[in-house]
Short mmCIF file of C-alpha atoms in Angstrom, two decimals:
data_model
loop_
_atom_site.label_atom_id
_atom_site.label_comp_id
_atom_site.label_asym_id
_atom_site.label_seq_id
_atom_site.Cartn_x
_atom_site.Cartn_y
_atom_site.Cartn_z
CA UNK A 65 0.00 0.00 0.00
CA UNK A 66 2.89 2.60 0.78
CA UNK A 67 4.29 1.86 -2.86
CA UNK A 68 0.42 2.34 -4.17
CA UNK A 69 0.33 5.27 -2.34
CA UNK A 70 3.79 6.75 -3.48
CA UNK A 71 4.10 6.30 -7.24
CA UNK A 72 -0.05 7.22 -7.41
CA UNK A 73 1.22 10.71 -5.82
CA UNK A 74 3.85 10.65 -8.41
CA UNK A 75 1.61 10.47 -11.13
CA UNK A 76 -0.32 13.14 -9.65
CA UNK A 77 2.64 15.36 -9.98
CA UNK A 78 3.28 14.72 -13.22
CA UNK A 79 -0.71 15.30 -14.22
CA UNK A 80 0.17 18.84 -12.35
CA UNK A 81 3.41 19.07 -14.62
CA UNK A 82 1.41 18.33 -17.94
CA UNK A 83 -1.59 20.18 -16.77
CA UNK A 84 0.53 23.56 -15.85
CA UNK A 85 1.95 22.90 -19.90
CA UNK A 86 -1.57 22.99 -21.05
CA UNK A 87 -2.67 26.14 -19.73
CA UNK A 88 0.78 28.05 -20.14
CA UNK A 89 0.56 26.84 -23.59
CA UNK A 90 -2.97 28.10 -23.89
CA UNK A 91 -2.76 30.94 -22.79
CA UNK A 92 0.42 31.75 -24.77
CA UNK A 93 -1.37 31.24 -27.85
CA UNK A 94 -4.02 33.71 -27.25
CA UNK A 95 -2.80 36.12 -29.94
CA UNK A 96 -4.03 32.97 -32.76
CA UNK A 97 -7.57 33.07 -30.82
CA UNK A 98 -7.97 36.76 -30.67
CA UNK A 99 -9.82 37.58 -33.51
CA UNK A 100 -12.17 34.30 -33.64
CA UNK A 101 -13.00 35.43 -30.09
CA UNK A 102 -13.68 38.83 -31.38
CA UNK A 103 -16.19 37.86 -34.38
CA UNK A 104 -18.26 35.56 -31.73
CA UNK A 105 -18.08 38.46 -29.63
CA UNK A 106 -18.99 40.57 -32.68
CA UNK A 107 -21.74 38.02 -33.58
CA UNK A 108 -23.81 38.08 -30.34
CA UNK A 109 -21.74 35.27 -28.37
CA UNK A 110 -22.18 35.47 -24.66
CA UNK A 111 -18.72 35.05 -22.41
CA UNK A 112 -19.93 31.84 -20.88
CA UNK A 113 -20.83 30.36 -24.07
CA UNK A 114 -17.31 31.09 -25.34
CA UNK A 115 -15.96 29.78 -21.56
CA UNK A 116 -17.99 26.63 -22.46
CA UNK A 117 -16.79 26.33 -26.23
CA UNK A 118 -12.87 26.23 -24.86
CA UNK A 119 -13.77 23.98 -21.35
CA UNK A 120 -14.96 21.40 -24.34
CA UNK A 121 -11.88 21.89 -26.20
CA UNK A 122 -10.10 21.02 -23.81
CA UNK A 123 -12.06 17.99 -22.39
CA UNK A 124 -12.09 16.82 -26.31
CA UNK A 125 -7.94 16.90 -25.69
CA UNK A 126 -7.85 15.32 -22.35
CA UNK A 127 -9.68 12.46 -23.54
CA UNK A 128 -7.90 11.86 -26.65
CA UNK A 129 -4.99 11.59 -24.35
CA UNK A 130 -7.14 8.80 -21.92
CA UNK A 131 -7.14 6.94 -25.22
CA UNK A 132 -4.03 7.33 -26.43
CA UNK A 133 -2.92 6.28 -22.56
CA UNK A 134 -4.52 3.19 -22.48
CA UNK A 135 -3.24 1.92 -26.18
CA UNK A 136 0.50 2.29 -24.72
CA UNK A 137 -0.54 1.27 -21.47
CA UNK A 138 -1.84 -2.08 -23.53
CA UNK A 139 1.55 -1.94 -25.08
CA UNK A 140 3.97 -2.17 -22.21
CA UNK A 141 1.99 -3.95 -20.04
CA UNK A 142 3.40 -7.12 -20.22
CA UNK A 143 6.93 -5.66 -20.36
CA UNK A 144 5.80 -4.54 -16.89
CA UNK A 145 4.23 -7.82 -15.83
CA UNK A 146 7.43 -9.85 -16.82
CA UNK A 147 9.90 -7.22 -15.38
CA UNK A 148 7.78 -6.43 -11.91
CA UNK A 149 6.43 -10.08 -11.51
CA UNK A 150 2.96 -8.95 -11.73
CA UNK A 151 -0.33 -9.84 -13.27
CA UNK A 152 -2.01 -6.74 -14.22
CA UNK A 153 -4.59 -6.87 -17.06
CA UNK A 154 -6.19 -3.99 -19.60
CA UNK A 155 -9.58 -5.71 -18.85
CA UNK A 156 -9.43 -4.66 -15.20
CA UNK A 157 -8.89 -1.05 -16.23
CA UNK A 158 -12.68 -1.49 -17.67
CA UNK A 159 -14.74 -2.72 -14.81
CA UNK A 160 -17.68 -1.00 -13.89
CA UNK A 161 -16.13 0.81 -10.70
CA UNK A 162 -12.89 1.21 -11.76
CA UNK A 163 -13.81 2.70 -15.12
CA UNK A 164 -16.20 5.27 -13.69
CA UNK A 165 -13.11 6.11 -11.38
CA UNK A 166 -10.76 6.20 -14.22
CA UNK A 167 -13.28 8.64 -16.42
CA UNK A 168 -14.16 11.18 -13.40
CA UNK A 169 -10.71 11.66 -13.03
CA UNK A 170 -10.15 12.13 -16.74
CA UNK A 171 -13.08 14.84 -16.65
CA UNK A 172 -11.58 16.49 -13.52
CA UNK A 173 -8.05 16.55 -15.27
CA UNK A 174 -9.49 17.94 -18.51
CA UNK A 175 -11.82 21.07 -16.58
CA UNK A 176 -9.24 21.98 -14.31
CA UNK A 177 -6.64 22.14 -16.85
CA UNK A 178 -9.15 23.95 -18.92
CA UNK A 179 -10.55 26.18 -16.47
CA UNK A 180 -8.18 29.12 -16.21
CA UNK A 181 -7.48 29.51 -19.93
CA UNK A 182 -11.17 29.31 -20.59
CA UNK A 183 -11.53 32.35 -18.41
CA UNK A 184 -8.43 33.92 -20.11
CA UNK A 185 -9.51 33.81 -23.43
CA UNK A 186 -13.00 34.53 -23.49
CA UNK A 187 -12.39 37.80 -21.16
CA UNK A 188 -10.98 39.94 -24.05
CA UNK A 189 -13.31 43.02 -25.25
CA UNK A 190 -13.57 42.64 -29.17
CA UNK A 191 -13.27 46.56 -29.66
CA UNK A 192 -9.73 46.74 -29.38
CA UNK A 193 -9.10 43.14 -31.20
CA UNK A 194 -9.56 44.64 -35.08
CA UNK A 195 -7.10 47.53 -34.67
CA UNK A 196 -4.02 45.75 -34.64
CA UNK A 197 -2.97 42.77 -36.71
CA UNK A 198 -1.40 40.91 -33.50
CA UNK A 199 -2.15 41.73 -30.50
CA UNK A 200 0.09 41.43 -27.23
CA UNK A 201 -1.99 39.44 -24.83
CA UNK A 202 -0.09 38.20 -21.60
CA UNK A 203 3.38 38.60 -22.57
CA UNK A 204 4.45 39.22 -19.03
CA UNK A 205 2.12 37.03 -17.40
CA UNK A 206 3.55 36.45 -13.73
CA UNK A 207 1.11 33.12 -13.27
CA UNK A 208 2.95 31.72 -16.30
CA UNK A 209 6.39 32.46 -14.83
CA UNK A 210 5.21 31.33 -11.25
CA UNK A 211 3.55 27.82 -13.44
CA UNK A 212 6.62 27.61 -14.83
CA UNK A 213 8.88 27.65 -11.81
CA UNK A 214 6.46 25.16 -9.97
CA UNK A 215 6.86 22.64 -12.66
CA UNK A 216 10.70 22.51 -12.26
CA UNK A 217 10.53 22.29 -8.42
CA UNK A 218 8.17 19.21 -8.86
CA UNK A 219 11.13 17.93 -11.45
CA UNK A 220 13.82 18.65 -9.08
CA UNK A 221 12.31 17.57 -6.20
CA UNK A 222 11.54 13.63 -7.70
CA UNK A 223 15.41 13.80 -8.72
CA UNK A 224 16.09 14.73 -5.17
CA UNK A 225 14.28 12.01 -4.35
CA UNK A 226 15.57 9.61 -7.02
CA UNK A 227 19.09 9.96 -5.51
CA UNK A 228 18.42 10.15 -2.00
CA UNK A 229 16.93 6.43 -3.03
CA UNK A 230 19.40 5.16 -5.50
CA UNK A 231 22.64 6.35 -2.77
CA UNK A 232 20.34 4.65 0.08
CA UNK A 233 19.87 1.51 -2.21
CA UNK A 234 24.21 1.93 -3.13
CA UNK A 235 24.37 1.73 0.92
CA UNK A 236 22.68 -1.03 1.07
CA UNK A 237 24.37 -3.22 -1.17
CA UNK A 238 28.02 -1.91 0.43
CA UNK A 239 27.29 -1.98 4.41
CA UNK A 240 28.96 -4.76 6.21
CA UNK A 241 26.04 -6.74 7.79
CA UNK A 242 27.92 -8.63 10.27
CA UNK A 243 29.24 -11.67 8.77
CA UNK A 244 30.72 -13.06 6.06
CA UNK A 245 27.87 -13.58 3.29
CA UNK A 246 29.79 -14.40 0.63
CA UNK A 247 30.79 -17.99 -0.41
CA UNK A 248 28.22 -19.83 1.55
CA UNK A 249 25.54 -22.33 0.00
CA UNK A 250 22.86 -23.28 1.91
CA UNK A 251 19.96 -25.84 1.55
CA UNK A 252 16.97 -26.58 3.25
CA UNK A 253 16.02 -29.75 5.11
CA UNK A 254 12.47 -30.48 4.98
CA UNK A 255 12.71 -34.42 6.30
CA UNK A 256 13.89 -36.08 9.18
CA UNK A 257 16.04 -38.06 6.92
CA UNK A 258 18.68 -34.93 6.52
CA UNK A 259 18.45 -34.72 10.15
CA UNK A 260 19.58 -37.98 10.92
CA UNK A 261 22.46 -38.36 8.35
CA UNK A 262 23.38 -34.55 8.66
CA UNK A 263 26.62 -35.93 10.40
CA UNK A 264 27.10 -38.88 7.59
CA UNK A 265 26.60 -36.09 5.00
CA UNK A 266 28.82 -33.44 7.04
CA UNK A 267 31.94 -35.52 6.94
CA UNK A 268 31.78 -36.84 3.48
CA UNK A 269 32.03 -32.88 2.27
CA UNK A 270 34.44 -31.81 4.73
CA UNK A 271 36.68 -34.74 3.11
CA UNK A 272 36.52 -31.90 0.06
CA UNK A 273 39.31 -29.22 0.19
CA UNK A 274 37.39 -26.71 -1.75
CA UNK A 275 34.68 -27.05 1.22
CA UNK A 276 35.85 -25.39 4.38
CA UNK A 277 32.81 -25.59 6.96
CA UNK A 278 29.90 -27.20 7.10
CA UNK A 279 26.63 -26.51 9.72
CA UNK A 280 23.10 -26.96 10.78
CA UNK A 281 20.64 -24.53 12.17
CA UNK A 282 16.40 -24.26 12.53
CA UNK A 283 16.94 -20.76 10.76
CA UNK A 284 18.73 -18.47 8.28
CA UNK A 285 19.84 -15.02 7.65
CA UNK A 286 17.04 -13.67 5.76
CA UNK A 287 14.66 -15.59 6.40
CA UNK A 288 11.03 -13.80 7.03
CA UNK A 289 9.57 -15.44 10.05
CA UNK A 290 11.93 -16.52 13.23
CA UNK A 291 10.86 -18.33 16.29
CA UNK A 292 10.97 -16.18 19.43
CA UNK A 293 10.41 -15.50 23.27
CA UNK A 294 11.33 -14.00 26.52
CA UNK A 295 14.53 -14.64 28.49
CA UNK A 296 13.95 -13.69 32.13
CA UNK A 297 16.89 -12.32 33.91
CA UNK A 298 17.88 -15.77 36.47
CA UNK A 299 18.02 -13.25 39.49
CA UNK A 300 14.81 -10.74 39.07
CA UNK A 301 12.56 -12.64 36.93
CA UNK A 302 10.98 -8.57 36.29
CA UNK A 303 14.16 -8.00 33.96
CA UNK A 304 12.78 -9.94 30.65
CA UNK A 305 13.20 -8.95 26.97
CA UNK A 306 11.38 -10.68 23.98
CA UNK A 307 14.39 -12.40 21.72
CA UNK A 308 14.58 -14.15 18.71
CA UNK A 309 15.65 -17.59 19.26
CA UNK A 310 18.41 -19.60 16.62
CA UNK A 311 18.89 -22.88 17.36
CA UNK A 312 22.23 -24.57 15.57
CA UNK A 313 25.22 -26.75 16.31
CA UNK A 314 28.82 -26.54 17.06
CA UNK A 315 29.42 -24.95 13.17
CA UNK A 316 27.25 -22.34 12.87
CA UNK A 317 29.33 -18.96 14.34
CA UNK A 318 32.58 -20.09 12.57
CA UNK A 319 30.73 -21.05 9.46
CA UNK A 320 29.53 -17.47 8.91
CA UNK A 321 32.22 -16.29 10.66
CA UNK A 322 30.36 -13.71 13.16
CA UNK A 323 32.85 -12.24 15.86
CA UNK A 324 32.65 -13.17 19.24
CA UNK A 325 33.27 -10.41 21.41
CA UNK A 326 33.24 -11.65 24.69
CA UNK A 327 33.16 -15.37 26.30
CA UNK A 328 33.82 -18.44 23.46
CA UNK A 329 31.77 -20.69 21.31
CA UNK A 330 30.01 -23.68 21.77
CA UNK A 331 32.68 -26.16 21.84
CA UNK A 332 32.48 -29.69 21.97
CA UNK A 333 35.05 -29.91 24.54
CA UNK A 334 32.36 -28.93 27.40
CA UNK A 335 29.65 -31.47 27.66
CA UNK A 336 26.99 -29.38 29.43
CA UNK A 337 27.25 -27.19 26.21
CA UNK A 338 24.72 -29.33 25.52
CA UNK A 339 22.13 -29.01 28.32
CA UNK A 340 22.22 -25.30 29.07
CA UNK A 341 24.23 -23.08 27.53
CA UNK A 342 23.37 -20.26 25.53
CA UNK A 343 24.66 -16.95 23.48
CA UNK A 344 23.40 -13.54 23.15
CA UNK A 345 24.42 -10.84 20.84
CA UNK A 346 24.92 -7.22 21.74
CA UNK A 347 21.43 -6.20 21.37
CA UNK A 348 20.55 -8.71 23.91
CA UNK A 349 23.21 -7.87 26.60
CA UNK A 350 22.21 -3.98 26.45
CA UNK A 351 18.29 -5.58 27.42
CA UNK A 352 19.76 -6.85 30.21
CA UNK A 353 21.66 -3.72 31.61
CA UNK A 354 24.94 -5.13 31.81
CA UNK A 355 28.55 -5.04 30.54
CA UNK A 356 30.18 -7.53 28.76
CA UNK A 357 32.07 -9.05 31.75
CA UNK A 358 29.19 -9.14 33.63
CA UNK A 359 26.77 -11.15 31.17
CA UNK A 360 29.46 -14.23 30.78
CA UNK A 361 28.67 -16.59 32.71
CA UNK A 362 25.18 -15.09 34.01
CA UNK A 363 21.97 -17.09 34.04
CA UNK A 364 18.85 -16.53 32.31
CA UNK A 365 15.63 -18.44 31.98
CA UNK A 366 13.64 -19.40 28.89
CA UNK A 367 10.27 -19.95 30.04
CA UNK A 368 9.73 -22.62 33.38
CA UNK A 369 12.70 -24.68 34.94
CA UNK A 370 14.61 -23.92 31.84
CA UNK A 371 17.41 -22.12 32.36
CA UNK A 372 20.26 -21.21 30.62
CA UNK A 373 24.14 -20.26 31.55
CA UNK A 374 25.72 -17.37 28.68
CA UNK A 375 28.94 -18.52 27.59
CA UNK A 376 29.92 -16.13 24.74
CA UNK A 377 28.42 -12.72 23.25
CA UNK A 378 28.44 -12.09 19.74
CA UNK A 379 28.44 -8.70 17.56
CA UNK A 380 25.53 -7.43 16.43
CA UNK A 381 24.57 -8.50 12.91
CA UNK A 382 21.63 -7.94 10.36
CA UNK A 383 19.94 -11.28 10.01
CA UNK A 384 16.87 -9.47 9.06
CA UNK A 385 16.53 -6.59 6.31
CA UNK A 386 18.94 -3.53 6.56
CA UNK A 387 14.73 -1.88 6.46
CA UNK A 388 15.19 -3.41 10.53
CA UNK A 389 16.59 -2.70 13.64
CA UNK A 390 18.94 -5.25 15.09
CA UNK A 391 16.63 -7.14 17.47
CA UNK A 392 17.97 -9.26 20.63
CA UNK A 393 19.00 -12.53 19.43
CA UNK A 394 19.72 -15.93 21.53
CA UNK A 395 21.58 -19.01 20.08
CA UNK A 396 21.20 -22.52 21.66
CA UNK A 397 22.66 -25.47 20.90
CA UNK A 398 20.78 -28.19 19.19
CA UNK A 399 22.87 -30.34 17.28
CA UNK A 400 19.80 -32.90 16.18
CA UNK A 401 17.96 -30.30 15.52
CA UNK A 402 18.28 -29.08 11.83
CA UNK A 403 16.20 -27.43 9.15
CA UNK A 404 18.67 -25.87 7.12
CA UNK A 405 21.95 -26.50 6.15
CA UNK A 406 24.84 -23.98 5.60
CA UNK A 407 28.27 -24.75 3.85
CA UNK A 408 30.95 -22.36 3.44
CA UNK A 409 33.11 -22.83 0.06
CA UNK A 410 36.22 -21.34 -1.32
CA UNK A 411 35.83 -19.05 -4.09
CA UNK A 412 37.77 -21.13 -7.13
CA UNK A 413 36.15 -23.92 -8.98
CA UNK A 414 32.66 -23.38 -7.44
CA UNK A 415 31.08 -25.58 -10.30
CA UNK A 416 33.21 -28.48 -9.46
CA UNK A 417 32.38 -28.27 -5.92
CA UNK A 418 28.64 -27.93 -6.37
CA UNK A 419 28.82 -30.71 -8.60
CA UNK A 420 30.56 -32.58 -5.51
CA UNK A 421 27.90 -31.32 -3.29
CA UNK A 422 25.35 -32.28 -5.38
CA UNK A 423 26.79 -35.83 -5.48
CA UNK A 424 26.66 -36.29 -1.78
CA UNK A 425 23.70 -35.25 -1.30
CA UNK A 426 22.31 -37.85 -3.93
CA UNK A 427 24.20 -40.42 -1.99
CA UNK A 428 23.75 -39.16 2.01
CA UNK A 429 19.96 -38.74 1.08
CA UNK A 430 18.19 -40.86 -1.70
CA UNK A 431 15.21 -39.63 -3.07
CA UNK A 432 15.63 -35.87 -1.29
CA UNK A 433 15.26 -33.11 -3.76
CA UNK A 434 18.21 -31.22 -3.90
CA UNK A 435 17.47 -27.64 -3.70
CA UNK A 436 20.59 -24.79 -2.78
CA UNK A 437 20.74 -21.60 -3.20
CA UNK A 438 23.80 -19.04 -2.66
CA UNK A 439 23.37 -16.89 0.64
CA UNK A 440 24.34 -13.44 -0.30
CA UNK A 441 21.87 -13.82 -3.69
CA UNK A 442 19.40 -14.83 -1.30
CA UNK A 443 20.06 -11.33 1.09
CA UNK A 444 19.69 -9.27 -2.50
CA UNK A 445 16.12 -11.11 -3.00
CA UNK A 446 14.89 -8.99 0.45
CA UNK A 447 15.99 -5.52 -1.67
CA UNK A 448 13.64 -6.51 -5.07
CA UNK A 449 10.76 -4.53 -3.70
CA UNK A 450 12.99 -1.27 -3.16
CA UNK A 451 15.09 -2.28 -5.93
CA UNK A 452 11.74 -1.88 -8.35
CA UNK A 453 10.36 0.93 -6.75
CA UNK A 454 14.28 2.69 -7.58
CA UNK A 455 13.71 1.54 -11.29
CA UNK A 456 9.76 2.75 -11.22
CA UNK A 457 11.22 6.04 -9.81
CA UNK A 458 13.65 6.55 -12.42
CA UNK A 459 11.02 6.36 -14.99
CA UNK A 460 8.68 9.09 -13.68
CA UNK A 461 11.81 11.06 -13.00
CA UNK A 462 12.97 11.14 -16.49
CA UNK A 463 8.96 11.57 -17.49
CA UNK A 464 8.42 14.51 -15.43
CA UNK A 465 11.46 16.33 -16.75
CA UNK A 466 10.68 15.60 -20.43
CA UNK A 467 7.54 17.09 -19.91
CA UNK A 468 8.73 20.13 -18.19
CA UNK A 469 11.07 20.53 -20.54
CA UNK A 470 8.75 20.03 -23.44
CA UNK A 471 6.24 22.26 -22.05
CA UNK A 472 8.58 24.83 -21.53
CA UNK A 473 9.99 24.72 -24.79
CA UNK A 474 7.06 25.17 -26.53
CA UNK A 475 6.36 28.49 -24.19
CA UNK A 476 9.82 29.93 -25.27
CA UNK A 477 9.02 29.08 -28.65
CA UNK A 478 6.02 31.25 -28.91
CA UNK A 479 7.74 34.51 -26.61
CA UNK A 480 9.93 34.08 -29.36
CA UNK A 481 7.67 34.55 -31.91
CA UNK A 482 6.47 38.29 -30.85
CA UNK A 483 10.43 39.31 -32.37
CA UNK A 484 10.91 39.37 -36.26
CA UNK A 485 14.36 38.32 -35.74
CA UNK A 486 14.82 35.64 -33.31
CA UNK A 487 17.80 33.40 -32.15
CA UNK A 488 17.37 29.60 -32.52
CA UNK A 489 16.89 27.18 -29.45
CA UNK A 490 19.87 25.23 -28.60
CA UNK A 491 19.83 22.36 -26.52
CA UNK A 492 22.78 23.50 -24.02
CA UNK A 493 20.34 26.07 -22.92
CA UNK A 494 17.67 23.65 -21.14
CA UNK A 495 20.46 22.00 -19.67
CA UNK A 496 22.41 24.91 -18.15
CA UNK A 497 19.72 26.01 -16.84
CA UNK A 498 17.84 22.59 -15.21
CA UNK A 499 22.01 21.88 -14.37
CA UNK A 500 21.53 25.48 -12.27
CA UNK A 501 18.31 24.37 -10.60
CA UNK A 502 19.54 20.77 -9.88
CA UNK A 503 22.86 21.89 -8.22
CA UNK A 504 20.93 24.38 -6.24
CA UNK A 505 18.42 22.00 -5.09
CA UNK A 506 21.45 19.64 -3.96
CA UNK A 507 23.19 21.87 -2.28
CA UNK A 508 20.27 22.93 0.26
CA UNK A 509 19.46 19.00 0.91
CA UNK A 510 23.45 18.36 1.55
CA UNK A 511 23.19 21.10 4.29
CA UNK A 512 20.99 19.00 6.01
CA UNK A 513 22.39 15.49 5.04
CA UNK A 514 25.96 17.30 6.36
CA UNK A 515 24.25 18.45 9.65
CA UNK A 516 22.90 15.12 10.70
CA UNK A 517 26.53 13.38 9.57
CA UNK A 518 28.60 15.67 11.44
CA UNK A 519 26.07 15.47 15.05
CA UNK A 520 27.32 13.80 17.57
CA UNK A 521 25.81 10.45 18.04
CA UNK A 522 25.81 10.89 22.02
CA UNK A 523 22.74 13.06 21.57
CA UNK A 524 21.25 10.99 19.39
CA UNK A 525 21.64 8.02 21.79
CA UNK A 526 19.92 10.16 24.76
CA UNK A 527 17.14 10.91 23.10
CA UNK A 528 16.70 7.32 22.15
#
């Protein structure tokens, strides 16, 4: 709904752009209409009649345009479908509801647009029209100028906005989120079969050189739905925080390499690793209102008689969407406990060791489809929405500026045509000038975007 609600204001902005071209446009070719108004005027024609006469002109134009919309909306619309997954159809432009909605806002479009020139045109008194062979009508019109101006600000405020998103999307793709992403394959394991020869299947890859870890977990980075809970603090049971919960084996931190920052692993050197251990990340020990030093080796409680000794803290890391906060996470160890599987290659002769991989899988688990996919692809699948909204923005950027520019062409063109000698329009010209307008526009967003980089987080932390 926020993406409905976004690009449908966009196109609103650029109806405002193409309206404010229609009436500038208009208006600046009043001195062609003069002396047709006059004769009506001459002739016995009231002022409303001639207000009417150019309102229909201009609905006439506005819904040739509704037509002309919908045969290249017919056109791309499957280029759209394929590229934006969707399944849009002409036919549902033309239901009942959403085809009266789709020709009242035609009608509005065409008698607003229509409105103000109507009145501009059909005000003239004809007794002054016949003396001169062109008359002067509006040549310093300070609503044109002011249309004008608006039009560009529209323009240069959806390229603000088009940067602002594409630089977000560039930080995205760049910002460390934790752990090592790259190089890792992972596959699901939907059967208890996996589970059981996980270990089988584990040592038979390991015995590959190209394959340098191998581990098991309920859960994966990205993934849209985790399990959760509360851990209760072991000595005031008031002190709880809700937590998402990651259940894995020995593998799983040294697999995706996440940095311990305090305490150690789960090791299987210390049997009651098994029975009651647990680790937090950062988020977790900042719920808890203690320092690093203080939370090794502290006890917590997951729900009744369950409780649980921390042996190691971990950095924070996005395991959600960089669109998230960093919630409190808690790892336990569950080593027969497995629904996805996580292996960590080296970089060279990846199709040879897929092809190995793929091999013992076949052999650890007949008749198991074998499904992988590679983990830092998967991490760029949770960016497609804002990835196609970037693209979608692009488009109406570019749109709105070849209308602006367009409409404002075809103003200068007809100032230009009040002077019997008259220089000719040169391209360099637009772009000096939206160049001018753009940089301007910049500069007064980096002042901001500058103030907020340079403040000192401290403030920012109280207020939080």
């Amino acid at each position: 709904m926020q993406s409905v609600i976004l690009f449908s204001s966009i196109g609103f902005l650029i109806l405002i752009i193409a309206g404010i071209n229609f009436i500038n446009l208009s208006t600046a070719r009043a001195n062609r209409r003069v002396k047709e108004i006059g004769i009506r005027k001459t002739i016995g024609a009231y002022q409303r009649q001639l207000r009417f006469q150019f309102l229909q002109e201009s609905l006439l134009l506005t819904f040739i345009a509704a037509a002309i919309a919908i045969i290249i909306l017919s056109i791309f619309l499957d280029i759209y479908n394929s590229t934006f997954t969707k399944d849009l159809s002409i036919l549902s432009l033309l239901q009942h509801g959403d085809f009266l909605i789709f020709l009242g806002i035609t009608l509005s479009i065409g008698i607003i647009a229509g409105y103000y020139p109507a009145i501009y045109l059909s005000k003239y008194d004809p007794s002054g029209i016949f003396k001169s062979s062109k008359i002067r009508i509006g040549r310093k019109s300070g609503l044109r100028r002011n249309m004008v101006m608006f039009q560009f600000i529209i323009s240069v405020s959806l390229l603000i906005c088009m940067s602002i998103e594409y630089q977000q999307m560039k930080f995205i793709h760049t910002k460390s989120v934790g752990f090592q992403k790259e190089n890792i394959i992972t596959f699901p394991a939907r059967s208890s079969t996996v589970s059981k020869n996980f270990k089988n299947f584990k040592t038979r890859l390991l015995s590959n050189s190209s394959i340098l870890s191998v581990c098991g977990s309920t859960d994966l980075p990205g993934d849209p739905i985790y399990s959760n809970g509360n851990l209760y603090d072991g000595e005031d049971n008031e002190i709880h925080f809700s937590s998402v919960f990651m259940s894995c084996n020995y593998d799983f931190i040294t697999t995706y390499k996440i940095p311990i920052i305090a305490g150690r692993n789960f090791s299987r050197d210390f049997s009651a690793d098994t029975t009651g251990t647990i680790i937090l990340n950062e988020t977790a020990v900042n719920k808890l209102g203690i320092t690093l030093d203080q939370a090794i080796g502290k006890v917590l409680n997951r729900g009744i008689n369950n409780s649980m000794r921390i042996i190691g803290v971990v950095k924070d890391f996005n395991f959600q969407s960089l669109l998230y906060r960093i919630e409190p996470m808690a790892f336990f160890l569950e080593p027969n406990y497995i629904s996805a599987i996580s292996v960590r290659i080296a970089p060279s002769n990846i199709i040879e060791t897929l092809d190995f991989i793929r091999d013992s899988w076949k052999s650890s688990f007949p008749g198991e489809q074998f499904e992988y996919s590679f983990l830092d692809q998967r991490l760029e699948q949770l960016y497609q929405g804002e990835q196609k909204t970037q693209s979608i923005l692009i488009i109406f950027t570019v749109m709105s500026f070849l209308i602006a520019c367009l409409g404002l062409f075809g103003l200068t063109t007809l100032w230009l045509q009040n002077f019997a000698y008259r220089v000719t329009l040169d391209w360099w010209m637009f772009l000096i000038s939206g160049g001018i307008a753009i940089i301007i526009a910049l500069a007064t967003v980096s002042t901001q975007v500058i103030k907020a980089a340079i403040a000192n987080p401290v403030e920012s932390l109280k207020y939080e």
